[in-house]
Amino acid sequence: MLCTFIGKVQSTARFVDRNICNTMRLKIINGTIITPYRYIRNGTVWVENGIIIGIETRDVDFPGADVIDAEGHYVAPGFIDLHIHGGGGHDFMDGSVEAFLKIAETHAQYGTTAMVPTTLTAEKEDLLETLDFYEKANAANANGAQFLGMHLEGPYFALGQRGAQDPRYIRNPDPKEYEEVLAYSNSITRWSAAPELPGAIDFGKRLKQKGILAAVAHTDAIYEDVLEAFENGYTLATHLYSAMSGVTRRNAFRYAGTIESAFLLDMDVEIIADGVHLPAPLLKLIYKIKGPDRIALITDAMRAAGMPEGESTLGSLKNGLKVIVEDGVAKLPDRTSFAGSVSTADRLVRAMVNMADVSLLDAVRMATATPARIMGVHDRKGTLVAGKDADIVIFDADIRIQRTIIKGKTIYLNAIPQI
Ligand SMILES: [Zn+2]
């Protein structure tokens, strides 16, 4: 039987009622599957109870299954965004469950099926409150990208590399503070810090012990700092090139910075591949050096992602920074600096293909399999193989999202399919 369309389509968001195409068995036919290690043309994906149970190179009978006709489009794993602050007019630090859910729903329209909600540098109380909202939102999240735990971006950063982080809240790692935060919540899966700060190595060791991904970020570190950090838990570079040191000179001698260290060490890197933050030559350079298995594409999106251009606010509505969104990026009102990304995941893949001349397979891999591995969820997400969650995105040749499926359920549909 065909997966018929019988439910509601909201005129603006166009979310599909979850009861549709929601039976236990599903098969997706007539698509070019991106596993993402190879193409399977005219392939079929079988799903049962939200789990992929097989990928076939032909259409096969699957009794009782709903059928989704991919109409010749690409069928890929859902995108996994390791670093995201907001979208659809909301920020994860707005202090509401609704903000979490709306952000998850907004980005699902652009192919994201899993994300790591990210905080900004803030007072401890605000961070704890955001962790509370995370837990409530995670339990209520039925129509959006799934949450993979929280990413705390800061507050242990180098003041000189703060970027758009509020300098009032930047400080050195303090075991009294971070132990309290770690004891407060089990939902932290990632934490970004500057490794050269006093106490940062002990902090990294502690995160590693807790199974939390530590990342170097907003940092003035030189190679010696990054090497020690890498040996003590920091295995990822947060938004490579943004808010981090390159080569510096001290008393005439040159020192390799965080960027060069990330290239030299077997470190993972994430990049804001919106086509604005990093120009084409840098996208190509990073890809050439690190390759698709070490690069995760991230949006680092603020609240204006998925919204019309114009005025917006970076950070919380209470005390955030007024910004202007134009040219596909948020800028400070005087236009001297970027003030956040408004990217969505489809745009990242598009930029890697169109600007960095990367193959579609590798671009998808950097948005799926690699971030899944970095985040430690590759046993259940990131590739289309039997046994993994049926988190699937269907997109056309321009990487425009046609359908987003999470755990076998269609949560976004671009157009009413044929009945
Ligand atoms: Zn960020």
Short mmCIF file of C-alpha atoms in Angstrom, two decimals, residues 8 15 21 41 109 144 162 210 212 232 263 267 270 290 373 402-403 408 419:
data_model
loop_
_atom_site.label_atom_id
_atom_site.label_comp_id
_atom_site.label_asym_id
_atom_site.label_seq_id
_atom_site.Cartn_x
_atom_site.Cartn_y
_atom_site.Cartn_z
CA LYS A 8 -3.00 17.88 8.58
CA PHE A 15 4.60 19.44 9.62
CA CYS A 21 3.13 6.85 7.71
CA ARG A 41 20.82 3.50 -7.13
CA GLN A 109 12.68 21.01 8.09
CA GLY A 144 11.73 17.72 16.02
CA ARG A 162 35.66 35.69 23.09
CA LYS A 210 32.83 11.44 32.92
CA ILE A 212 32.01 14.01 28.17
CA ASN A 232 44.15 14.78 28.41
CA PHE A 263 45.84 20.05 11.61
CA MET A 267 42.12 15.83 16.27
CA GLU A 270 34.04 21.03 13.29
CA LYS A 290 41.68 16.55 7.65
CA ARG A 373 31.32 9.01 15.51
CA GLN A 402 11.76 16.85 0.59
CA ARG A 403 11.12 14.71 3.65
CA GLY A 408 10.78 5.76 11.04
CA ILE A 419 -2.04 9.60 -3.04
#
